Amino acid sequence: MATTCILPIHQRFLNGAPVPSSVRRSFRPREKYLILLVFLTFCLVCFGAFFFLPEFKSGVAGNSVYTVYKHIQKAGPDLLIPAPPHMDEFSDNSGKLGIYRHGSDNVDPHKIEDRAKLFAKIEEDLEKNQKVLERPDSIVRPISSSTKLVETQQKQFEIVDNVIEDSGNKIVTVPPSYSDRYPVTFKGEDADEKARFRRNRVLEMTKHAWDNYVRFAWGKNELRPISKRGHTGSIFGAASLGATIVDGLDTLYIMGLHDEFKQGRDWIQNNLHFDDLNGDFSVFETNIRYVGGLLTCFALTGDVMFRDKADYIAKMLLPAFQTPTGIPNALINFKTGASKNYAWASGGASILSEFGTLHLEFTYLSEVTGNPVYREKVDTIRSVLQNMDKPKGLYPNYLNPKTGKWGQHHMSMGALGDSFYEYLLKAWIQSAKQDHEAREMYDSAMDAAIHHMLHKSNGGLLYFSDLKFERLEHKMDHLACFSGGLLALGATTLRNAMSPRHMEIAKGLTNTCHESYVRTNTKLGPESFKFTDAVEAKAVRTNDKYYLLRPEVIESYFYMWRLTKDQKYRDWGWEAVQALEKHCRTPTGYSGLKNVYQDDPVKDDVQQSFFLAETLKYLYLLFSDDSLISLEEWVYNTEAHPLPIKGINPYYREHQP
C-alpha cells in the first residue's frame, strides 16, 4: 500500500523556497486543447442528434422546430420535458367533455371550446400530412343509405357503409344476393340485447386501440401505449412496416369502421414497401400477417390494390424456398434475397409451425392471381411431409431443409408445432372439402396426438403435454389453447366415429384453458402453465407469468359458441373483456402484463398487432350473429384473417384469364 508523507507547516519551505509538490495547480496547454476538443465534439454530437438524425431531419427540412420538440417529447416523460399532471376526461349532464385533474376538485380552467379547437387542428394537420392518392380507375361511393349510431358507455360514433367499385372490371364489394349483410356491418337490432351491448363494448375497445395507435405510432409496427411511441422491439424490428395497420384492417372493416379502414388502406397503397429492407425477417410472420391480411381485404372489398400488394410481398418470400428439399428457411433478407434458419433451431432446421403455415394464403394467392408458383411451393412442402416417416405417427417440430431429415424429436401442440395441424384441417375446408389428403393427414395427426400427448390432471383437467423424445413435459402453452376450437371444428365439419370423442376433448381443453385464466389474480391467463402434484393450470417460472394480449383462449370460446351454442362460452368471453378493461387498458391503448398473478401487475408497454387482428376480432364475433363471417363460407387463417371457401363463397374472386 502506498503512503503519503504529510509535512508540518514549518517544514514545507526550504531556504525560503517552497518544497516541490506532486499536485499541479493548472493544466498544460496540450491538456487544455484536449479538453476543449472533447467539449466541442460533444456539442457537435448533440447538434447532429437534434437536427440531422432521420427522426428529426424531416422536421428541420420543413422549418418546424415544433416537430423536433414533439419527437423529443415522445421519447419519454423523463427526457427534458416533465410529465404533465395526470388528468381524466369526464362528461357533464350536457354531454360536453371536461378535464378532471387528480388531487383537485376543480375543473381545468381552460375553456372546453379552446380544447375542442385544438383537437380539431390536430386532426386537420394529420390529414394534411397523410398522402391520399386514389387509383385513377376507381371511385368510392356509398352503396346504401343505412347509417347506424353505435352507443357505448363512453362515446358515440357513426358507422357508414362505404365500398370501392372498380369501374373498369366492374368489381363491387357486395354481390347482390349478399347485400343484406355485406359489407359486414350489422344493421337493425339483434334479438339478444345482452350480446349487442357486449359487442358494442368490444367495438369501443377497438376504436380506443386503433385511435391511439394512429395518434402515437402511425406507420410504425406496434404501439407502446405507456411510452406513447412506436414499438421498435417487435418481430419486424424498427422498420416502419405498419404491422398494426395491415394486421388490423379487416377487423376494422368487419366492425363497420370504414373511415378507419380507408385511412389504413391509403397508407398501405402509398407507404407499404419491402424492397430496401436489409435485415432478417420472418417468412412465417410476414405471410400470416401481411399476405393473409391483404388477401382478406381483397376478398371483402374486391379492391385489386390489396391483391397486388399481397402478390408483391409473397414474391419477395420465394427465395426462402430455394433449398434442396423445397422446405423454406425461416428468415429472409428482402433486399438481398438471402435466407437462413435460426441458429438455435436444432442444427439449423426449419420449424414445423412456420413452414407448415403457408398453405391457405399461398393457395388462395395462386387462385386470385393466376400464378401457380405459390401453390406449387406449398404442394412441395405437403409432399415432403407426407412421404416422411413419422415417429409414433407424430410430426417433430424441426426438419432440416437440406437433408430432409427430422431434427430433435420434440413434438408440441403449442409453440413450434401448433398452426401446422390447424392448416391441415383448414386447407381441406378451404377447398370445399376436396383436399382429401389434407383431411387424412389431420385425422392421423390428431389420433396420434390424442394417444401420446393428451393427459388428464389429478383434478380432472385435460391438457396436451409436450413430448421430447420419450419424456413428457406436463405443461401447456397459451398458444396450444387454440386446440379446443380446432378439434370442435374438425368434429363438426366431418361426422365420423371419432367426432363425439373429439368434441368432448374440445370441451375439456377449452375448460382447462378457462381455468388457467380464472386461477390468476387478473383473470387473464399466463404464457404457459404446468401440471404437477403441487399445481394445476398454473405458471411457475417468472417468464411464463406474462400475458401478451394473446387470442388463443378466446379463439376457442368463439368456435365453441358457434358450434355448440352453450352460453357459458359467451360468458367466459365477457369475463376476458372485463379483465382486459381492468388490467390492460391504459388512457392511450392496451398493454400486456408481466405477472398475471399480481393484483396490480406491471404492464409490458406493448399493444401487439394481433390484439386487433385476433383478440378483439374473435371477441366481436363471439357476440355477433353466426352469419357474420360465417364458418360455412369462410376459413380463418392462424392470424384470424378470414379467407373465402372455394365454390361456396362468392367473395372467392378467382382469377379470370
PDB file of N, CA and C in Angstrom, residues 337-410:
ATOM      1  N   GLY A 337     -32.280 -11.058 -50.784  1.00  0.00           N
ATOM      2  CA  GLY A 337     -32.857 -12.354 -51.119  1.00  0.00           C
ATOM      3  C   GLY A 337     -32.223 -13.513 -50.374  1.00  0.00           C
ATOM      4  N   ALA A 338     -31.226 -13.240 -49.540  1.00  0.00           N
ATOM      5  CA  ALA A 338     -30.566 -14.300 -48.777  1.00  0.00           C
ATOM      6  C   ALA A 338     -31.499 -14.802 -47.677  1.00  0.00           C
ATOM      7  N   SER A 339     -31.459 -16.107 -47.430  1.00  0.00           N
ATOM      8  CA  SER A 339     -32.311 -16.691 -46.398  1.00  0.00           C
ATOM      9  C   SER A 339     -31.507 -17.633 -45.519  1.00  0.00           C
ATOM     10  N   LYS A 340     -32.017 -17.876 -44.339  1.00  0.00           N
ATOM     11  CA  LYS A 340     -31.342 -18.769 -43.394  1.00  0.00           C
ATOM     12  C   LYS A 340     -32.339 -19.198 -42.336  1.00  0.00           C
ATOM     13  N   ASN A 341     -31.895 -20.119 -41.469  1.00  0.00           N
ATOM     14  CA  ASN A 341     -32.702 -20.550 -40.341  1.00  0.00           C
ATOM     15  C   ASN A 341     -32.145 -19.991 -39.045  1.00  0.00           C
ATOM     16  N   TYR A 342     -32.948 -20.094 -38.004  1.00  0.00           N
ATOM     17  CA  TYR A 342     -32.491 -19.657 -36.687  1.00  0.00           C
ATOM     18  C   TYR A 342     -31.348 -20.555 -36.228  1.00  0.00           C
ATOM     19  N   ALA A 343     -30.335 -19.958 -35.633  1.00  0.00           N
ATOM     20  CA  ALA A 343     -29.178 -20.724 -35.181  1.00  0.00           C
ATOM     21  C   ALA A 343     -29.542 -21.687 -34.055  1.00  0.00           C
ATOM     22  N   TRP A 344     -30.568 -21.346 -33.271  1.00  0.00           N
ATOM     23  CA  TRP A 344     -30.938 -22.172 -32.120  1.00  0.00           C
ATOM     24  C   TRP A 344     -31.825 -23.359 -32.501  1.00  0.00           C
ATOM     25  N   ALA A 345     -32.295 -23.414 -33.737  1.00  0.00           N
ATOM     26  CA  ALA A 345     -33.327 -24.382 -34.122  1.00  0.00           C
ATOM     27  C   ALA A 345     -32.739 -25.725 -34.531  1.00  0.00           C
ATOM     28  N   SER A 346     -32.294 -26.509 -33.586  1.00  0.00           N
ATOM     29  CA  SER A 346     -31.879 -27.896 -33.802  1.00  0.00           C
ATOM     30  C   SER A 346     -30.984 -28.053 -35.027  1.00  0.00           C
ATOM     31  N   GLY A 347     -29.799 -27.458 -34.959  1.00  0.00           N
ATOM     32  CA  GLY A 347     -28.840 -27.615 -36.044  1.00  0.00           C
ATOM     33  C   GLY A 347     -29.239 -26.923 -37.328  1.00  0.00           C
ATOM     34  N   GLY A 348     -29.884 -25.786 -37.214  1.00  0.00           N
ATOM     35  CA  GLY A 348     -30.261 -25.031 -38.411  1.00  0.00           C
ATOM     36  C   GLY A 348     -31.473 -25.570 -39.125  1.00  0.00           C
ATOM     37  N   ALA A 349     -32.379 -26.218 -38.403  1.00  0.00           N
ATOM     38  CA  ALA A 349     -33.581 -26.796 -39.015  1.00  0.00           C
ATOM     39  C   ALA A 349     -34.658 -25.734 -39.210  1.00  0.00           C
ATOM     40  N   SER A 350     -35.589 -26.029 -40.109  1.00  0.00           N
ATOM     41  CA  SER A 350     -36.795 -25.212 -40.249  1.00  0.00           C
ATOM     42  C   SER A 350     -37.819 -25.683 -39.218  1.00  0.00           C
ATOM     43  N   ILE A 351     -38.778 -24.815 -38.907  1.00  0.00           N
ATOM     44  CA  ILE A 351     -39.727 -25.074 -37.815  1.00  0.00           C
ATOM     45  C   ILE A 351     -41.084 -25.479 -38.387  1.00  0.00           C
ATOM     46  N   LEU A 352     -41.636 -26.573 -37.853  1.00  0.00           N
ATOM     47  CA  LEU A 352     -42.874 -27.154 -38.371  1.00  0.00           C
ATOM     48  C   LEU A 352     -44.013 -26.145 -38.452  1.00  0.00           C
ATOM     49  N   SER A 353     -44.233 -25.399 -37.378  1.00  0.00           N
ATOM     50  CA  SER A 353     -45.364 -24.468 -37.363  1.00  0.00           C
ATOM     51  C   SER A 353     -45.163 -23.310 -38.331  1.00  0.00           C
ATOM     52  N   GLU A 354     -43.939 -23.090 -38.793  1.00  0.00           N
ATOM     53  CA  GLU A 354     -43.688 -21.977 -39.713  1.00  0.00           C
ATOM     54  C   GLU A 354     -43.814 -22.415 -41.172  1.00  0.00           C
ATOM     55  N   PHE A 355     -43.079 -23.440 -41.580  1.00  0.00           N
ATOM     56  CA  PHE A 355     -43.208 -23.848 -42.992  1.00  0.00           C
ATOM     57  C   PHE A 355     -44.519 -24.604 -43.229  1.00  0.00           C
ATOM     58  N   GLY A 356     -45.171 -25.042 -42.143  1.00  0.00           N
ATOM     59  CA  GLY A 356     -46.463 -25.707 -42.290  1.00  0.00           C
ATOM     60  C   GLY A 356     -47.637 -24.764 -42.228  1.00  0.00           C
ATOM     61  N   THR A 357     -47.385 -23.458 -42.171  1.00  0.00           N
ATOM     62  CA  THR A 357     -48.460 -22.472 -42.048  1.00  0.00           C
ATOM     63  C   THR A 357     -48.380 -21.473 -43.188  1.00  0.00           C
ATOM     64  N   LEU A 358     -48.402 -22.015 -44.389  1.00  0.00           N
ATOM     65  CA  LEU A 358     -48.353 -21.199 -45.604  1.00  0.00           C
ATOM     66  C   LEU A 358     -49.456 -21.583 -46.590  1.00  0.00           C
ATOM     67  N   HIS A 359     -50.072 -22.727 -46.378  1.00  0.00           N
ATOM     68  CA  HIS A 359     -50.919 -23.332 -47.408  1.00  0.00           C
ATOM     69  C   HIS A 359     -52.146 -22.483 -47.739  1.00  0.00           C
ATOM     70  N   LEU A 360     -52.838 -21.967 -46.751  1.00  0.00           N
ATOM     71  CA  LEU A 360     -54.072 -21.221 -47.022  1.00  0.00           C
ATOM     72  C   LEU A 360     -53.794 -19.990 -47.869  1.00  0.00           C
ATOM     73  N   GLU A 361     -52.801 -19.213 -47.463  1.00  0.00           N
ATOM     74  CA  GLU A 361     -52.514 -17.951 -48.152  1.00  0.00           C
ATOM     75  C   GLU A 361     -51.948 -18.194 -49.551  1.00  0.00           C
ATOM     76  N   PHE A 362     -51.000 -19.114 -49.670  1.00  0.00           N
ATOM     77  CA  PHE A 362     -50.359 -19.329 -50.966  1.00  0.00           C
ATOM     78  C   PHE A 362     -51.318 -19.976 -51.966  1.00  0.00           C
ATOM     79  N   THR A 363     -52.169 -20.869 -51.505  1.00  0.00           N
ATOM     80  CA  THR A 363     -53.151 -21.476 -52.411  1.00  0.00           C
ATOM     81  C   THR A 363     -54.120 -20.424 -52.925  1.00  0.00           C
ATOM     82  N   TYR A 364     -54.649 -19.611 -52.030  1.00  0.00           N
ATOM     83  CA  TYR A 364     -55.600 -18.589 -52.448  1.00  0.00           C
ATOM     84  C   TYR A 364     -54.931 -17.541 -53.332  1.00  0.00           C
ATOM     85  N   LEU A 365     -53.673 -17.213 -53.058  1.00  0.00           N
ATOM     86  CA  LEU A 365     -52.965 -16.227 -53.872  1.00  0.00           C
ATOM     87  C   LEU A 365     -52.801 -16.731 -55.306  1.00  0.00           C
ATOM     88  N   SER A 366     -52.508 -18.003 -55.473  1.00  0.00           N
ATOM     89  CA  SER A 366     -52.440 -18.557 -56.832  1.00  0.00           C
ATOM     90  C   SER A 366     -53.788 -18.474 -57.525  1.00  0.00           C
ATOM     91  N   GLU A 367     -54.848 -18.690 -56.765  1.00  0.00           N
ATOM     92  CA  GLU A 367     -56.194 -18.656 -57.343  1.00  0.00           C
ATOM     93  C   GLU A 367     -56.572 -17.260 -57.827  1.00  0.00           C
ATOM     94  N   VAL A 368     -56.219 -16.231 -57.068  1.00  0.00           N
ATOM     95  CA  VAL A 368     -56.675 -14.882 -57.421  1.00  0.00           C
ATOM     96  C   VAL A 368     -55.719 -14.173 -58.375  1.00  0.00           C
ATOM     97  N   THR A 369     -54.484 -14.648 -58.479  1.00  0.00           N
ATOM     98  CA  THR A 369     -53.530 -14.023 -59.406  1.00  0.00           C
ATOM     99  C   THR A 369     -53.348 -14.824 -60.687  1.00  0.00           C
ATOM    100  N   GLY A 370     -53.698 -16.091 -60.669  1.00  0.00           N
ATOM    101  CA  GLY A 370     -53.449 -16.952 -61.819  1.00  0.00           C
ATOM    102  C   GLY A 370     -52.006 -17.420 -61.911  1.00  0.00           C
ATOM    103  N   ASN A 371     -51.202 -17.131 -60.899  1.00  0.00           N
ATOM    104  CA  ASN A 371     -49.801 -17.549 -60.871  1.00  0.00           C
ATOM    105  C   ASN A 371     -49.677 -18.831 -60.059  1.00  0.00           C
ATOM    106  N   PRO A 372     -49.341 -19.967 -60.704  1.00  0.00           N
ATOM    107  CA  PRO A 372     -49.338 -21.253 -59.981  1.00  0.00           C
ATOM    108  C   PRO A 372     -48.150 -21.452 -59.046  1.00  0.00           C
ATOM    109  N   VAL A 373     -47.166 -20.554 -59.065  1.00  0.00           N
ATOM    110  CA  VAL A 373     -45.934 -20.792 -58.317  1.00  0.00           C
ATOM    111  C   VAL A 373     -46.182 -20.923 -56.817  1.00  0.00           C
ATOM    112  N   TYR A 374     -47.135 -20.167 -56.298  1.00  0.00           N
ATOM    113  CA  TYR A 374     -47.380 -20.211 -54.856  1.00  0.00           C
ATOM    114  C   TYR A 374     -47.954 -21.567 -54.435  1.00  0.00           C
ATOM    115  N   ARG A 375     -48.922 -22.045 -55.176  1.00  0.00           N
ATOM    116  CA  ARG A 375     -49.481 -23.361 -54.870  1.00  0.00           C
ATOM    117  C   ARG A 375     -48.418 -24.451 -55.020  1.00  0.00           C
ATOM    118  N   GLU A 376     -47.573 -24.333 -56.018  1.00  0.00           N
ATOM    119  CA  GLU A 376     -46.523 -25.332 -56.222  1.00  0.00           C
ATOM    120  C   GLU A 376     -45.589 -25.401 -55.013  1.00  0.00           C
ATOM    121  N   LYS A 377     -45.285 -24.251 -54.426  1.00  0.00           N
ATOM    122  CA  LYS A 377     -44.381 -24.231 -53.274  1.00  0.00           C
ATOM    123  C   LYS A 377     -44.983 -24.982 -52.084  1.00  0.00           C
ATOM    124  N   VAL A 378     -46.249 -24.735 -51.791  1.00  0.00           N
ATOM    125  CA  VAL A 378     -46.845 -25.396 -50.624  1.00  0.00           C
ATOM    126  C   VAL A 378     -47.197 -26.847 -50.924  1.00  0.00           C
ATOM    127  N   ASP A 379     -47.474 -27.177 -52.170  1.00  0.00           N
ATOM    128  CA  ASP A 379     -47.693 -28.585 -52.526  1.00  0.00           C
ATOM    129  C   ASP A 379     -46.407 -29.389 -52.341  1.00  0.00           C
ATOM    130  N   THR A 380     -45.268 -28.768 -52.625  1.00  0.00           N
ATOM    131  CA  THR A 380     -43.979 -29.438 -52.407  1.00  0.00           C
ATOM    132  C   THR A 380     -43.774 -29.729 -50.925  1.00  0.00           C
ATOM    133  N   ILE A 381     -44.088 -28.762 -50.089  1.00  0.00           N
ATOM    134  CA  ILE A 381     -43.980 -28.976 -48.638  1.00  0.00           C
ATOM    135  C   ILE A 381     -44.868 -30.131 -48.206  1.00  0.00           C
ATOM    136  N   ARG A 382     -46.081 -30.142 -48.691  1.00  0.00           N
ATOM    137  CA  ARG A 382     -47.025 -31.211 -48.352  1.00  0.00           C
ATOM    138  C   ARG A 382     -46.477 -32.576 -48.761  1.00  0.00           C
ATOM    139  N   SER A 383     -45.912 -32.637 -49.955  1.00  0.00           N
ATOM    140  CA  SER A 383     -45.390 -33.910 -50.473  1.00  0.00           C
ATOM    141  C   SER A 383     -44.231 -34.417 -49.618  1.00  0.00           C
ATOM    142  N   VAL A 384     -43.326 -33.513 -49.230  1.00  0.00           N
ATOM    143  CA  VAL A 384     -42.192 -33.912 -48.390  1.00  0.00           C
ATOM    144  C   VAL A 384     -42.684 -34.494 -47.069  1.00  0.00           C
ATOM    145  N   LEU A 385     -43.628 -33.823 -46.427  1.00  0.00           N
ATOM    146  CA  LEU A 385     -44.140 -34.277 -45.141  1.00  0.00           C
ATOM    147  C   LEU A 385     -44.917 -35.581 -45.257  1.00  0.00           C
ATOM    148  N   GLN A 386     -45.677 -35.702 -46.312  1.00  0.00           N
ATOM    149  CA  GLN A 386     -46.496 -36.910 -46.493  1.00  0.00           C
ATOM    150  C   GLN A 386     -45.621 -38.144 -46.663  1.00  0.00           C
ATOM    151  N   ASN A 387     -44.472 -37.999 -47.297  1.00  0.00           N
ATOM    152  CA  ASN A 387     -43.623 -39.149 -47.609  1.00  0.00           C
ATOM    153  C   ASN A 387     -42.590 -39.467 -46.531  1.00  0.00           C
ATOM    154  N   MET A 388     -42.548 -38.692 -45.481  1.00  0.00           N
ATOM    155  CA  MET A 388     -41.573 -38.934 -44.418  1.00  0.00           C
ATOM    156  C   MET A 388     -42.125 -39.909 -43.380  1.00  0.00           C
ATOM    157  N   ASP A 389     -41.221 -40.620 -42.733  1.00  0.00           N
ATOM    158  CA  ASP A 389     -41.607 -41.447 -41.593  1.00  0.00           C
ATOM    159  C   ASP A 389     -41.918 -40.542 -40.412  1.00  0.00           C
ATOM    160  N   LYS A 390     -42.983 -40.869 -39.713  1.00  0.00           N
ATOM    161  CA  LYS A 390     -43.367 -40.077 -38.552  1.00  0.00           C
ATOM    162  C   LYS A 390     -43.185 -40.914 -37.291  1.00  0.00           C
ATOM    163  N   PRO A 391     -42.349 -40.490 -36.378  1.00  0.00           N
ATOM    164  CA  PRO A 391     -42.185 -41.239 -35.131  1.00  0.00           C
ATOM    165  C   PRO A 391     -43.484 -41.254 -34.333  1.00  0.00           C
ATOM    166  N   LYS A 392     -44.000 -42.465 -34.110  1.00  0.00           N
ATOM    167  CA  LYS A 392     -45.268 -42.654 -33.392  1.00  0.00           C
ATOM    168  C   LYS A 392     -46.435 -41.976 -34.096  1.00  0.00           C
ATOM    169  N   GLY A 393     -46.289 -41.730 -35.383  1.00  0.00           N
ATOM    170  CA  GLY A 393     -47.337 -41.044 -36.132  1.00  0.00           C
ATOM    171  C   GLY A 393     -47.372 -39.551 -35.896  1.00  0.00           C
ATOM    172  N   LEU A 394     -46.366 -39.029 -35.189  1.00  0.00           N
ATOM    173  CA  LEU A 394     -46.307 -37.613 -34.828  1.00  0.00           C
ATOM    174  C   LEU A 394     -45.333 -36.855 -35.725  1.00  0.00           C
ATOM    175  N   TYR A 395     -45.468 -35.539 -35.737  1.00  0.00           N
ATOM    176  CA  TYR A 395     -44.596 -34.664 -36.517  1.00  0.00           C
ATOM    177  C   TYR A 395     -43.669 -33.902 -35.569  1.00  0.00           C
ATOM    178  N   PRO A 396     -42.357 -34.178 -35.585  1.00  0.00           N
ATOM    179  CA  PRO A 396     -41.428 -33.377 -34.781  1.00  0.00           C
ATOM    180  C   PRO A 396     -41.429 -31.916 -35.229  1.00  0.00           C
ATOM    181  N   ASN A 397     -40.998 -31.060 -34.325  1.00  0.00           N
ATOM    182  CA  ASN A 397     -41.048 -29.615 -34.580  1.00  0.00           C
ATOM    183  C   ASN A 397     -39.953 -29.114 -35.509  1.00  0.00           C
ATOM    184  N   TYR A 398     -38.933 -29.939 -35.789  1.00  0.00           N
ATOM    185  CA  TYR A 398     -37.789 -29.483 -36.577  1.00  0.00           C
ATOM    186  C   TYR A 398     -37.553 -30.395 -37.777  1.00  0.00           C
ATOM    187  N   LEU A 399     -37.281 -29.767 -38.916  1.00  0.00           N
ATOM    188  CA  LEU A 399     -36.979 -30.503 -40.148  1.00  0.00           C
ATOM    189  C   LEU A 399     -35.852 -29.786 -40.878  1.00  0.00           C
ATOM    190  N   ASN A 400     -34.788 -30.507 -41.194  1.00  0.00           N
ATOM    191  CA  ASN A 400     -33.643 -29.912 -41.872  1.00  0.00           C
ATOM    192  C   ASN A 400     -33.963 -29.739 -43.352  1.00  0.00           C
ATOM    193  N   PRO A 401     -33.947 -28.495 -43.881  1.00  0.00           N
ATOM    194  CA  PRO A 401     -34.323 -28.262 -45.281  1.00  0.00           C
ATOM    195  C   PRO A 401     -33.275 -28.743 -46.278  1.00  0.00           C
ATOM    196  N   LYS A 402     -32.076 -29.037 -45.809  1.00  0.00           N
ATOM    197  CA  LYS A 402     -31.020 -29.521 -46.706  1.00  0.00           C
ATOM    198  C   LYS A 402     -31.049 -31.036 -46.837  1.00  0.00           C
ATOM    199  N   THR A 403     -31.189 -31.719 -45.705  1.00  0.00           N
ATOM    200  CA  THR A 403     -31.137 -33.188 -45.723  1.00  0.00           C
ATOM    201  C   THR A 403     -32.510 -33.829 -45.807  1.00  0.00           C
ATOM    202  N   GLY A 404     -33.542 -33.069 -45.458  1.00  0.00           N
ATOM    203  CA  GLY A 404     -34.881 -33.648 -45.459  1.00  0.00           C
ATOM    204  C   GLY A 404     -35.118 -34.593 -44.296  1.00  0.00           C
ATOM    205  N   LYS A 405     -34.337 -34.450 -43.236  1.00  0.00           N
ATOM    206  CA  LYS A 405     -34.483 -35.320 -42.070  1.00  0.00           C
ATOM    207  C   LYS A 405     -34.970 -34.506 -40.870  1.00  0.00           C
ATOM    208  N   TRP A 406     -35.685 -35.223 -39.987  1.00  0.00           N
ATOM    209  CA  TRP A 406     -36.161 -34.573 -38.777  1.00  0.00           C
ATOM    210  C   TRP A 406     -34.994 -34.148 -37.899  1.00  0.00           C
ATOM    211  N   GLY A 407     -35.170 -33.048 -37.169  1.00  0.00           N
ATOM    212  CA  GLY A 407     -34.225 -32.671 -36.136  1.00  0.00           C
ATOM    213  C   GLY A 407     -34.571 -33.408 -34.860  1.00  0.00           C
ATOM    214  N   GLN A 408     -34.313 -32.802 -33.724  1.00  0.00           N
ATOM    215  CA  GLN A 408     -34.616 -33.468 -32.458  1.00  0.00           C
ATOM    216  C   GLN A 408     -36.113 -33.758 -32.361  1.00  0.00           C
ATOM    217  N   HIS A 409     -36.431 -34.878 -31.752  1.00  0.00           N
ATOM    218  CA  HIS A 409     -37.821 -35.321 -31.683  1.00  0.00           C
ATOM    219  C   HIS A 409     -38.557 -34.624 -30.537  1.00  0.00           C
ATOM    220  N   HIS A 410     -38.926 -33.395 -30.796  1.00  0.00           N
ATOM    221  CA  HIS A 410     -39.715 -32.601 -29.854  1.00  0.00           C
ATOM    222  C   HIS A 410     -41.051 -32.318 -30.527  1.00  0.00           C
TER     223      HIS A 410
END
